[in-house]
Amino acid sequence: MRQARIAVGSTPPRQVNVAADSLLPFDARGVYAEGSFAWLPPVTGAVYGTLLNFQGALAALGESVHAAPYLAPPQGPLLYLKPVNTHAGHGAAIALPPGGDAVRIGASLAVVFGRQATRVDARNALEHVAGYTVAADVSVPHDSYYRPAIRHQCRDGYCPLGPWIVAAADVPNPDALAITVRVNGRIRQQNHTSNLIRPVAQLIAEITAFMSLHAGDVLLVGVPEGSPLARAGDRIEIDIDGVGVLAHSVEAAAQGDQ
């Protein structure tokens, strides 16, 4: 069973289930017909992203990782925050920034925590995981890896999540999942979580060595190299094996946006 959140008219958000053989949510009221609801982000906690955790993403920087001021590749996880204003549900439309003609689509497996994780050992780190969902870490194209790119990464709606949370028990190995990104139906990126520098359990252990992650929090494990660009009118699908397909679209900047 998969868990999701939906909006129906002006009523409060509803917690629903989605059967493994269906794309429609249901609860005690029955099955919701397509078009009668909107998908909400299935999570409500803090969402953290991880930079340069794919082998190819780090390799793509070449010798620049040895330049000043850092002089070496990162020795630990590089984290950033996707604040609540960025969170959007399956099917959402993302607005381009004023004057911009494209956004970069970062596909990521998202780990959803079921209980507090503080200084956990990699051997039991996954015991703290409730499940997994799909994330689109959207950003305005930029080349700032070591400084917080707030204006580029934290615009409204720039972190679609969903459609649902798949229980951890149904994803026996999060380090063995294929990731496919399609733009307008065409495959634009393929990668695999086996290419993570820090596998999921190790990543959790290293992060919780210095900060706690709480029930409901979400950790994006990393974005592969070669993330595609998307432009106004494009439809994006991020497909992670065994987890789901997250779809969203891109639209032109709204008049008056900054």
Short mmCIF file of C-alpha atoms in Angstrom, two decimals:
data_model
loop_
_atom_site.label_atom_id
_atom_site.label_comp_id
_atom_site.label_asym_id
_atom_site.label_seq_id
_atom_site.Cartn_x
_atom_site.Cartn_y
_atom_site.Cartn_z
CA MET A 1 0.00 0.00 0.00
CA ARG A 2 1.12 3.53 -0.81
CA GLN A 3 0.25 6.66 1.16
CA ALA A 4 -0.56 10.05 -0.34
CA ARG A 5 -2.15 13.41 0.40
CA ILE A 6 -4.76 15.04 -1.79
CA ALA A 7 -6.86 18.20 -1.93
CA VAL A 8 -10.56 18.05 -2.74
CA GLY A 9 -12.09 21.45 -3.32
CA SER A 10 -11.68 23.74 -0.33
CA THR A 11 -11.70 20.95 2.26
CA PRO A 12 -8.62 20.27 4.43
CA PRO A 13 -5.94 17.98 2.96
CA ARG A 14 -6.88 14.31 3.05
CA GLN A 15 -4.58 11.41 3.87
CA VAL A 16 -5.33 8.60 1.43
CA ASN A 17 -4.01 5.27 0.22
CA VAL A 18 -3.18 4.11 -3.29
CA ALA A 19 -3.29 0.42 -4.13
CA ALA A 20 -0.24 -1.07 -5.82
CA ASP A 21 -2.24 -1.82 -8.98
CA SER A 22 -3.95 1.58 -9.21
CA LEU A 23 -3.15 5.22 -9.87
CA LEU A 24 -6.22 6.50 -8.02
CA PRO A 25 -6.34 7.24 -4.28
CA PHE A 26 -8.98 5.97 -1.90
CA ASP A 27 -10.06 6.27 1.71
CA ALA A 28 -13.14 5.34 3.73
CA ARG A 29 -15.22 7.53 1.40
CA GLY A 30 -14.29 5.38 -1.60
CA VAL A 31 -12.07 5.76 -4.68
CA TYR A 32 -11.50 9.30 -5.95
CA ALA A 33 -12.20 9.70 -9.65
CA GLU A 34 -9.56 11.26 -11.88
CA GLY A 35 -10.07 15.02 -12.02
CA SER A 36 -11.91 15.18 -8.70
CA PHE A 37 -8.80 15.92 -6.64
CA ALA A 38 -5.31 17.41 -6.76
CA TRP A 39 -2.20 15.64 -5.52
CA LEU A 40 -0.40 17.33 -2.64
CA PRO A 41 3.18 16.66 -1.54
CA PRO A 42 2.95 13.39 0.41
CA VAL A 43 5.27 14.79 3.10
CA THR A 44 5.04 17.73 5.51
CA GLY A 45 8.47 17.73 7.19
CA ALA A 46 11.74 19.45 6.35
CA VAL A 47 13.28 18.50 2.99
CA TYR A 48 17.07 18.34 2.72
CA GLY A 49 19.06 17.88 -0.47
CA THR A 50 22.51 16.34 -0.93
CA LEU A 51 25.02 17.81 -3.38
CA LEU A 52 27.56 15.82 -5.42
CA ASN A 53 26.58 12.38 -4.14
CA PHE A 54 26.61 10.74 -7.56
CA GLN A 55 29.99 9.58 -8.82
CA GLY A 56 29.44 11.15 -12.24
CA ALA A 57 28.29 14.47 -10.78
CA LEU A 58 31.51 14.83 -8.81
CA ALA A 59 33.65 13.63 -11.72
CA ALA A 60 32.01 16.20 -14.02
CA LEU A 61 33.58 19.00 -11.96
CA GLY A 62 37.02 17.80 -13.00
CA GLU A 63 39.98 19.67 -11.55
CA SER A 64 37.80 22.53 -10.32
CA VAL A 65 37.24 20.62 -7.04
CA HIS A 66 40.96 21.09 -6.33
CA ALA A 67 40.86 24.87 -6.84
CA ALA A 68 40.78 27.48 -4.07
CA PRO A 69 39.29 27.90 -1.60
CA TYR A 70 38.56 24.21 -0.97
CA LEU A 71 41.53 22.51 -2.67
CA ALA A 72 39.95 19.03 -2.46
CA PRO A 73 36.70 17.15 -3.10
CA PRO A 74 34.16 17.32 -0.25
CA GLN A 75 35.04 15.02 2.63
CA GLY A 76 31.47 14.75 3.95
CA PRO A 77 27.89 15.24 2.76
CA LEU A 78 27.06 18.67 1.33
CA LEU A 79 23.51 19.55 2.35
CA TYR A 80 21.04 22.24 1.40
CA LEU A 81 17.41 22.94 2.25
CA LYS A 82 14.37 22.90 0.01
CA PRO A 83 12.02 25.05 2.16
CA VAL A 84 8.28 24.54 2.34
CA ASN A 85 7.52 27.15 -0.33
CA THR A 86 9.27 24.91 -2.86
CA HIS A 87 7.15 21.85 -2.12
CA ALA A 88 4.58 20.91 -4.78
CA GLY A 89 2.55 17.85 -5.63
CA HIS A 90 2.38 15.47 -8.56
CA GLY A 91 1.00 17.27 -11.61
CA ALA A 92 2.05 20.75 -10.50
CA ALA A 93 3.18 23.44 -12.93
CA ILE A 94 6.53 25.15 -12.29
CA ALA A 95 7.02 28.74 -13.39
CA LEU A 96 10.18 29.85 -15.14
CA PRO A 97 12.01 32.74 -13.48
CA PRO A 98 11.48 36.17 -15.06
CA GLY A 99 13.87 36.53 -17.97
CA GLY A 100 14.79 32.85 -17.83
CA ASP A 101 14.09 30.38 -20.61
CA ALA A 102 14.79 27.07 -18.83
CA VAL A 103 15.07 25.27 -15.51
CA ARG A 104 17.21 22.28 -14.65
CA ILE A 105 15.42 19.12 -13.53
CA GLY A 106 17.28 17.21 -10.82
CA ALA A 107 15.80 13.73 -10.33
CA SER A 108 16.28 12.25 -6.87
CA LEU A 109 15.16 9.40 -4.69
CA ALA A 110 13.65 10.91 -1.55
CA VAL A 111 13.97 9.11 1.79
CA VAL A 112 11.08 9.71 4.21
CA PHE A 113 11.88 9.20 7.89
CA GLY A 114 9.47 7.38 10.18
CA ARG A 115 11.22 8.06 13.47
CA GLN A 116 14.01 10.22 14.83
CA ALA A 117 17.49 9.36 13.62
CA THR A 118 20.36 10.64 15.78
CA ARG A 119 23.92 9.30 15.46
CA VAL A 120 22.69 6.10 13.85
CA ASP A 121 24.96 3.35 12.58
CA ALA A 122 24.88 2.56 8.87
CA ARG A 123 24.04 -1.04 9.74
CA ASN A 124 20.64 -0.05 11.16
CA ALA A 125 20.07 3.33 9.49
CA LEU A 126 17.30 2.03 7.24
CA GLU A 127 15.28 1.00 10.30
CA HIS A 128 14.50 4.71 10.72
CA VAL A 129 13.04 5.01 7.22
CA ALA A 130 9.27 4.94 6.74
CA GLY A 131 9.38 4.90 2.96
CA TYR A 132 10.46 6.51 -0.27
CA THR A 133 9.06 8.96 -2.79
CA VAL A 134 10.24 10.75 -5.93
CA ALA A 135 11.57 14.32 -5.97
CA ALA A 136 12.25 16.85 -8.70
CA ASP A 137 14.97 19.15 -7.39
CA VAL A 138 14.31 22.03 -9.77
CA SER A 139 16.75 24.92 -10.09
CA VAL A 140 17.60 27.88 -12.26
CA PRO A 141 20.81 26.84 -14.09
CA HIS A 142 23.87 27.96 -12.12
CA ASP A 143 27.40 26.81 -11.29
CA SER A 144 27.51 27.55 -7.56
CA TYR A 145 28.27 24.28 -5.77
CA TYR A 146 29.78 25.48 -2.50
CA ARG A 147 27.62 28.49 -1.68
CA PRO A 148 23.88 28.36 -1.00
CA ALA A 149 22.13 29.15 -4.29
CA ILE A 150 18.92 30.29 -2.61
CA ARG A 151 17.65 32.40 -5.50
CA HIS A 152 18.28 29.54 -7.94
CA GLN A 153 16.99 26.58 -5.92
CA CYS A 154 14.34 27.92 -3.55
CA ARG A 155 11.75 29.50 -5.82
CA ASP A 156 8.09 28.67 -5.23
CA GLY A 157 7.20 25.16 -6.41
CA TYR A 158 10.79 24.14 -7.17
CA CYS A 159 10.57 20.79 -5.36
CA PRO A 160 7.70 18.62 -6.60
CA LEU A 161 7.36 15.43 -4.55
CA GLY A 162 5.23 12.33 -4.94
CA PRO A 163 2.90 11.09 -6.06
CA TRP A 164 2.96 8.93 -2.93
CA ILE A 165 5.17 7.31 -0.31
CA VAL A 166 6.05 3.68 -0.90
CA ALA A 167 6.63 1.77 2.34
CA ALA A 168 10.27 0.94 3.08
CA ALA A 169 9.37 -2.76 3.24
CA ASP A 170 8.41 -2.59 -0.44
CA VAL A 171 11.81 -1.17 -1.44
CA PRO A 172 14.24 -3.79 -0.12
CA ASN A 173 17.34 -2.13 -1.62
CA PRO A 174 17.25 1.64 -2.21
CA ASP A 175 20.75 1.40 -3.70
CA ALA A 176 19.49 -0.66 -6.64
CA LEU A 177 16.92 1.59 -8.32
CA ALA A 178 16.92 2.82 -11.92
CA ILE A 179 16.13 6.51 -12.47
CA THR A 180 14.70 7.72 -15.78
CA VAL A 181 13.77 11.28 -16.73
CA ARG A 182 11.52 11.94 -19.71
CA VAL A 183 10.77 15.35 -21.21
CA ASN A 184 7.74 15.37 -23.50
CA GLY A 185 7.85 11.59 -23.58
CA ARG A 186 11.49 11.36 -24.68
CA ILE A 187 14.14 9.87 -22.40
CA ARG A 188 16.59 12.61 -21.47
CA GLN A 189 18.43 11.01 -18.56
CA GLN A 190 19.05 7.56 -17.13
CA ASN A 191 21.05 6.66 -14.04
CA HIS A 192 20.98 4.31 -11.07
CA THR A 193 21.22 4.66 -7.31
CA SER A 194 24.05 2.11 -7.37
CA ASN A 195 26.16 5.07 -8.56
CA LEU A 196 25.81 6.98 -5.29
CA ILE A 197 29.10 7.90 -3.62
CA ARG A 198 27.47 7.40 -0.24
CA PRO A 199 24.82 4.68 -0.35
CA VAL A 200 21.58 5.55 1.39
CA ALA A 201 22.37 3.95 4.77
CA GLN A 202 25.88 5.44 4.87
CA LEU A 203 24.53 8.87 3.92
CA ILE A 204 22.01 8.74 6.76
CA ALA A 205 24.71 7.67 9.22
CA GLU A 206 27.09 10.48 8.21
CA ILE A 207 24.39 13.15 8.37
CA THR A 208 22.91 12.05 11.69
CA ALA A 209 26.39 12.13 13.20
CA PHE A 210 25.97 15.92 13.42
CA MET A 211 22.22 16.57 13.10
CA SER A 212 19.03 14.70 13.91
CA LEU A 213 16.46 13.83 11.29
CA HIS A 214 12.90 13.56 12.58
CA ALA A 215 9.79 11.64 11.66
CA GLY A 216 8.35 13.21 8.52
CA ASP A 217 11.66 14.73 7.39
CA VAL A 218 12.85 13.98 3.87
CA LEU A 219 16.36 13.49 2.50
CA LEU A 220 17.07 13.74 -1.23
CA VAL A 221 19.98 11.35 -1.74
CA GLY A 222 21.49 13.20 -4.70
CA VAL A 223 21.02 14.31 -8.29
CA PRO A 224 22.85 12.51 -11.13
CA GLU A 225 25.08 14.28 -13.61
CA GLY A 226 23.58 15.53 -16.85
CA SER A 227 20.28 16.78 -15.45
CA PRO A 228 18.15 17.91 -18.40
CA LEU A 229 16.80 21.38 -19.03
CA ALA A 230 13.08 22.02 -19.43
CA ARG A 231 11.32 24.98 -21.00
CA ALA A 232 7.85 26.51 -20.99
CA GLY A 233 5.31 23.99 -22.23
CA ASP A 234 7.44 20.95 -21.41
CA ARG A 235 6.07 18.01 -19.44
CA ILE A 236 8.52 16.13 -17.21
CA GLU A 237 8.27 12.62 -15.82
CA ILE A 238 10.72 11.21 -13.27
CA ASP A 239 10.44 7.43 -13.00
CA ILE A 240 12.16 5.57 -10.16
CA ASP A 241 11.79 1.81 -10.25
CA GLY A 242 9.55 0.46 -7.53
CA VAL A 243 8.69 3.92 -6.21
CA GLY A 244 6.63 5.72 -8.84
CA VAL A 245 6.45 8.29 -11.61
CA LEU A 246 6.36 11.97 -10.64
CA ALA A 247 5.05 14.26 -13.37
CA HIS A 248 5.00 18.03 -13.59
CA SER A 249 5.07 20.75 -16.22
CA VAL A 250 6.87 24.03 -16.85
CA GLU A 251 5.14 27.29 -17.66
CA ALA A 252 6.24 30.82 -18.48
CA ALA A 253 6.91 33.25 -15.66
CA ALA A 254 3.81 34.92 -14.30
CA GLN A 255 3.57 38.64 -14.94
CA GLY A 256 4.94 40.56 -11.97
CA ASP A 257 7.21 37.74 -10.76
CA GLN A 258 10.75 38.65 -9.75
#
